[in-house]
Amino acid sequence: METVVSGIRSTGNLHLGNYFGALRNFIKMQQNNRCFFFIADYHSLTTHPDPSVLHDNVRSILTQYLAAGLDPEQSTIYVQSDVPEVAELYLLLNMQAYIGELGKTASFKDKARKNPDNVNAGLLTYPVLMAADILLHKADKVPVGKDQEQHLEMTRLYARRFNNRYGIEFFPESQPYNFGSELIKVPGLDGSGKMGKSEGNGIYLTDEDSVIRKKVMKAVTDSGPTEPNSPMCDGVKNIFTLMDIVSQPDTVQYFKDKYNDCSIRYGDLKKQLAEDIISAVAPIRQRIAEISGDEHYLQLVTRRGAEQARESAVKTVAEVRQIMGIKSF
Ligand code: TYM
């Protein structure tokens, strides 16, 4: 049985990128693997969230995890900051991380460009904390979206460096969990890149049907194909990519044929996409409403999760200390 570790930052609500890029895969893996899923609240501190909303954010991500189908009977579900060993491993792994490499990380450069007034050291060493999350449980596999691929490469780099430096095969080289296809990138509907919290283009699991319809109807397109089989602009391509994820294959094919013979009406395409997104999201939204008021259940899940996570965390950190030569008197 393989060990699987993955996390989601506790900022805002889960969007379709989180769900289809990550969470849905987490759910599939629970039965056949030893899974650890956590809410990365330390990571969210890199952008200085307001302390008065931090806990509520953790609570809503936890609720959404559970509502979407993560099962605490099968997996260990915990809050990152409930496992203090992660902070110690982060400190120790920082010795394997070179500033030059960290400064070149795509996510760091992107965040630094967008928020030039808040380029803090936590942001720079974000991939090291992520490596600590993963190596704490010696993960074989890490199910993440494409946007996290580089962070995972860095995790392997630190693991290798640690093993080489101390001449021991201790950390595994954690691999992305691959479902036989490419890692999924869920696009935004604003005509550009990926769907993301920071990008402000999310369709959320908590969105009401009417909100989903409104967001989809605003999706960026062009004025329509004028010649058969003409290439698609980025906006239209993104609509089809999302459709590939949420709609039935024959529905997608129907609209592709219409695009190719120039008879497509983007209004119809968007309406169909909105309804298919709603079919995927509405049952989860209902479960969120049921679970979110159940304080006792949330407490039970996180306490038990932290206890289970600490079992492997304490062991790993003790071994790392020993390998690095840290001893108590
Ligand atoms: P975060 O919170 O940004 O995203 C959580 C998960 O959702 C995936 N994802 C996407 N996948 C496809 N298309 C998209 N548009 C999209 N947007 C988000 C992400 O790949 C991720 O799997 N650093 C991580 C959290 C983290 C973590 C870890 C993950 C902390 N420690 C250890 C794995 C292992 C992050 O910010 O993800």
XYZ file of C-alpha atoms and ligand atoms in Angstrom:
366
model
C 0.000 0.000 0.000
C 1.393 3.407 -0.952
C 1.429 6.508 1.220
C -0.288 9.537 -0.281
C -0.070 13.108 1.043
C -1.774 16.235 -0.208
C -2.922 19.612 1.016
C -5.026 22.597 0.142
C -4.320 26.130 1.314
C -6.917 27.584 3.634
C -7.693 30.697 1.687
C -11.251 31.233 0.538
C -13.479 28.481 -0.766
C -12.735 25.545 -3.036
C -13.182 26.228 -6.719
C -13.578 23.858 -9.646
C -9.788 23.839 -10.141
C -9.297 22.500 -6.611
C -12.111 20.037 -7.015
C -11.381 18.588 -10.443
C -7.605 19.141 -10.307
C -7.122 17.663 -6.860
C -9.995 16.789 -4.543
C -11.770 14.425 -6.912
C -8.561 12.450 -7.255
C -8.091 12.390 -3.472
C -11.502 10.793 -3.127
C -10.680 8.065 -5.645
C -7.468 7.172 -3.855
C -8.789 6.692 -0.364
C -9.636 3.025 -0.628
C -6.355 1.677 -1.918
C -3.785 3.901 -0.239
C -2.672 5.196 3.142
C -3.867 8.781 2.678
C -3.038 11.973 4.575
C -5.004 15.073 3.572
C -4.520 18.337 5.372
C -5.504 21.974 5.337
C -2.422 24.098 4.831
C -3.087 26.983 7.199
C 0.608 27.769 7.758
C 0.968 28.199 4.006
C -1.900 30.658 3.945
C 0.014 32.896 6.389
C 2.462 33.809 3.611
C -0.122 36.261 2.342
C -0.972 37.644 5.836
C -4.665 36.830 6.170
C -6.655 38.640 8.841
C -6.432 36.603 12.127
C -10.156 37.024 12.639
C -10.917 35.032 9.472
C -8.129 32.433 9.572
C -10.000 29.830 11.610
C -13.231 30.274 9.674
C -11.292 29.668 6.468
C -9.889 26.423 7.849
C -13.366 25.395 8.949
C -14.898 26.050 5.550
C -12.182 24.161 3.648
C -12.519 21.250 6.087
C -16.289 21.244 5.610
C -15.891 21.306 1.854
C -13.343 18.472 1.929
C -15.775 16.310 3.860
C -18.813 17.329 1.815
C -17.022 16.475 -1.424
C -16.349 12.960 -0.185
C -13.140 12.743 1.827
C -13.813 10.079 4.410
C -12.196 10.331 7.858
C -12.817 6.601 8.340
C -10.517 5.841 5.427
C -8.070 8.762 5.413
C -6.238 10.900 7.923
C -7.667 14.404 7.610
C -5.964 17.104 9.667
C -5.071 20.761 10.015
C -1.380 21.474 9.297
C -0.847 23.651 12.375
C -2.213 20.871 14.635
C 0.950 18.906 13.811
C 3.843 20.990 15.174
C 6.464 18.526 13.840
C 5.930 20.011 10.389
C 7.479 23.276 11.594
C 10.588 21.498 12.863
C 11.045 19.498 9.682
C 10.603 22.724 7.715
C 13.444 24.280 9.707
C 15.690 21.271 9.165
C 14.899 21.030 5.435
C 15.652 24.712 4.982
C 19.311 23.686 5.289
C 18.940 21.718 2.050
C 17.312 24.595 0.135
C 19.391 27.157 -1.722
C 18.163 30.721 -2.015
C 19.024 30.904 -5.723
C 16.700 28.000 -6.502
C 13.910 29.304 -4.295
C 14.058 32.728 -5.920
C 13.588 31.161 -9.344
C 10.414 29.254 -8.431
C 7.565 30.253 -10.767
C 5.014 30.652 -7.956
C 7.403 32.860 -5.951
C 8.180 35.105 -8.898
C 4.498 35.394 -9.671
C 3.479 36.268 -6.082
C 6.400 38.694 -5.691
C 5.409 40.494 -8.887
C 1.771 40.725 -7.847
C 2.470 41.803 -4.239
C 5.775 43.708 -4.247
C 5.101 45.022 -0.714
C 4.867 41.568 0.838
C 7.802 39.520 -0.423
C 8.403 37.751 2.900
C 10.764 34.866 3.677
C 7.802 32.538 4.233
C 6.810 33.114 0.634
C 10.351 32.411 -0.547
C 10.531 29.169 1.418
C 6.961 28.089 0.617
C 8.256 25.037 -1.333
C 10.329 23.941 1.678
C 7.255 23.921 3.922
C 5.470 21.944 1.257
C 8.383 19.480 1.118
C 8.104 19.143 4.913
C 4.384 18.312 4.598
C 5.158 15.592 2.093
C 8.316 14.121 3.602
C 6.880 14.138 7.129
C 4.926 11.039 6.110
C 7.492 9.844 3.544
C 4.888 10.064 0.792
C 5.207 7.835 -2.246
C 2.600 9.809 -4.146
C 1.292 13.372 -4.117
C -1.917 14.103 -6.018
C -1.716 17.706 -7.145
C -2.738 19.801 -10.100
C -0.227 20.822 -12.734
C 0.390 24.149 -11.004
C 2.155 22.342 -8.135
C 4.477 20.226 -10.303
C 7.481 22.462 -9.747
C 7.012 22.393 -5.975
C 6.994 18.621 -6.120
C 10.207 18.603 -8.130
C 11.766 20.713 -5.402
C 10.567 18.246 -2.777
C 12.411 15.492 -4.641
C 15.485 17.694 -4.908
C 15.605 18.268 -1.131
C 14.976 14.592 -0.443
C 17.825 13.604 -2.774
C 20.133 16.223 -1.355
C 19.410 15.105 2.198
C 19.975 11.440 1.307
C 23.239 12.232 -0.523
C 24.574 14.542 2.155
C 24.029 12.059 4.959
C 24.731 8.959 2.867
C 21.432 7.298 3.668
C 18.365 6.256 1.676
C 15.949 7.944 4.044
C 13.464 10.118 2.165
C 11.600 8.757 -0.864
C 11.421 10.729 -4.095
C 7.694 11.488 -3.974
C 5.999 11.304 -7.347
C 2.920 13.085 -8.655
C -0.105 10.832 -8.501
C -0.989 10.164 -12.066
C -4.327 8.840 -13.202
C -2.935 7.631 -16.477
C -3.383 11.033 -18.060
C -1.705 14.408 -17.850
C -2.137 16.382 -14.661
C -5.299 18.408 -15.098
C -5.259 22.165 -15.403
C -8.708 23.656 -14.981
C -8.846 26.936 -16.891
C -10.555 30.154 -15.835
C -13.387 31.528 -17.951
C -11.800 34.942 -18.301
C -9.887 33.889 -21.388
C -6.604 33.355 -19.593
C -4.559 30.724 -17.713
C -5.838 28.676 -14.806
C -8.788 28.954 -12.490
C -7.458 30.137 -9.147
C -8.113 31.943 -5.894
C -5.464 34.532 -6.606
C -6.695 34.924 -10.178
C -10.174 35.947 -8.943
C -11.882 33.856 -11.625
C -13.144 30.957 -9.520
C -16.416 29.081 -9.745
C -16.840 27.806 -6.195
C -18.392 24.681 -4.703
C -20.445 27.034 -2.528
C -21.796 29.083 -5.452
C -25.572 29.079 -5.859
C -26.952 27.869 -9.193
C -27.776 31.423 -10.259
C -24.227 32.576 -9.486
C -22.753 29.717 -11.515
C -25.008 30.586 -14.464
C -23.996 34.235 -14.269
C -20.266 33.440 -14.119
C -20.431 31.021 -17.034
C -22.509 33.361 -19.209
C -19.775 35.998 -18.772
C -17.094 33.649 -20.162
C -14.856 35.299 -22.733
C -15.369 34.184 -26.362
C -14.855 35.690 -29.818
C -17.382 36.598 -32.493
C -17.608 32.981 -33.712
C -15.905 30.817 -36.342
C -16.237 32.036 -39.905
C -14.539 29.119 -41.674
C -15.000 25.382 -41.087
C -12.474 23.822 -38.672
C -10.863 27.144 -37.785
C -8.651 27.259 -34.669
C -10.281 28.290 -31.383
C -9.356 31.415 -29.463
C -8.125 30.839 -25.876
C -11.493 31.719 -24.317
C -13.443 29.202 -26.400
C -10.739 26.586 -25.891
C -11.132 27.068 -22.133
C -14.894 26.552 -22.336
C -14.324 23.263 -24.137
C -11.641 22.212 -21.663
C -14.084 22.744 -18.793
C -16.767 20.938 -20.733
C -14.437 17.979 -21.264
C -14.213 17.783 -17.482
C -17.867 18.213 -16.463
C -20.003 17.177 -19.453
C -20.830 13.886 -21.162
C -18.527 13.074 -24.116
C -21.394 13.118 -26.631
C -22.434 16.589 -25.437
C -18.891 17.859 -25.963
C -18.763 16.261 -29.396
C -22.100 17.817 -30.352
C -20.796 21.323 -29.658
C -17.393 20.626 -31.237
C -19.154 19.565 -34.442
C -21.203 22.740 -34.310
C -18.056 24.804 -33.876
C -16.400 23.042 -36.778
C -19.303 23.626 -39.170
C -19.683 27.234 -37.938
C -23.251 26.763 -36.691
C -22.369 27.122 -33.016
C -24.153 29.627 -30.789
C -21.939 30.433 -27.840
C -25.019 31.235 -25.722
C -26.183 27.615 -26.046
C -22.694 26.307 -25.345
C -22.454 28.335 -22.149
C -25.951 27.371 -20.995
C -25.071 23.704 -21.362
C -21.772 24.158 -19.545
C -23.489 26.007 -16.679
C -26.061 23.221 -16.232
C -23.373 20.539 -16.255
C -21.321 22.434 -13.663
C -24.448 22.825 -11.516
C -25.124 19.069 -11.683
C -21.626 18.440 -10.344
C -21.660 21.147 -7.672
C -25.215 21.256 -6.279
C -25.088 17.954 -4.301
C -21.779 19.001 -2.716
C -23.217 22.393 -1.772
C -26.090 20.673 -0.051
C -23.714 18.470 1.987
C -21.686 21.557 2.944
C -24.823 23.111 4.429
C -25.497 19.913 6.408
C -21.986 19.511 7.835
C -20.960 23.101 8.517
C -23.076 23.488 11.651
C -21.854 20.236 13.208
C -19.122 21.534 15.490
C -18.828 18.237 17.351
C -18.176 16.269 14.160
C -15.565 18.740 12.894
C -13.804 18.602 16.253
C -13.817 14.814 16.244
C -12.400 14.591 12.725
C -9.580 17.079 13.298
C -8.559 15.731 16.718
C -8.373 12.199 15.494
C -6.664 13.328 12.290
C -3.979 15.234 14.198
C -3.344 12.262 16.481
C -2.908 9.909 13.543
C -0.745 12.362 11.596
C 1.485 12.947 14.593
C 2.258 9.254 14.883
C 4.277 9.251 11.657
C 5.383 12.888 12.064
C 7.017 12.319 15.458
C 8.830 9.251 14.152
C 10.173 10.996 11.036
C 11.400 14.067 12.899
C 13.132 11.937 15.557
C 14.933 10.019 12.813
C 15.916 13.176 10.934
C 17.325 14.714 14.117
C 19.360 11.614 14.703
C 20.661 11.498 11.111
C 21.655 15.185 11.300
C 23.462 14.625 14.583
C 21.091 16.421 16.953
C 21.211 14.748 20.362
C 19.802 15.575 23.765
C 21.973 15.575 26.917
P -3.807 25.155 -3.586
O -4.498 25.376 -2.289
O -3.527 26.327 -4.457
O -4.610 24.124 -4.456
C -5.040 22.882 -3.908
C -4.989 21.835 -4.973
O -5.796 22.220 -6.084
C -5.041 22.136 -7.276
N -5.453 23.219 -8.193
C -5.701 23.032 -9.493
N -5.644 21.941 -10.269
C -5.988 22.075 -11.566
N -6.372 23.251 -12.121
C -6.445 24.376 -11.394
N -6.863 25.503 -11.943
C -6.087 24.314 -10.006
N -6.023 25.211 -8.995
C -5.639 24.522 -7.891
C -3.602 22.322 -6.824
O -2.692 21.723 -7.725
C -3.574 21.610 -5.517
O -3.353 20.237 -5.684
N 0.861 24.501 -2.134
C -0.405 23.826 -2.280
C -0.945 23.275 -0.968
C -0.008 22.347 -0.309
C 0.276 21.011 -0.683
C 1.240 20.548 0.269
C -0.144 20.179 -1.697
C 0.717 22.635 0.809
N 1.473 21.563 1.150
C 1.748 19.252 0.198
C 0.373 18.882 -1.763
C 1.315 18.439 -0.815
C -1.393 24.833 -2.810
O -1.238 26.011 -2.682
O -2.479 24.296 -3.362
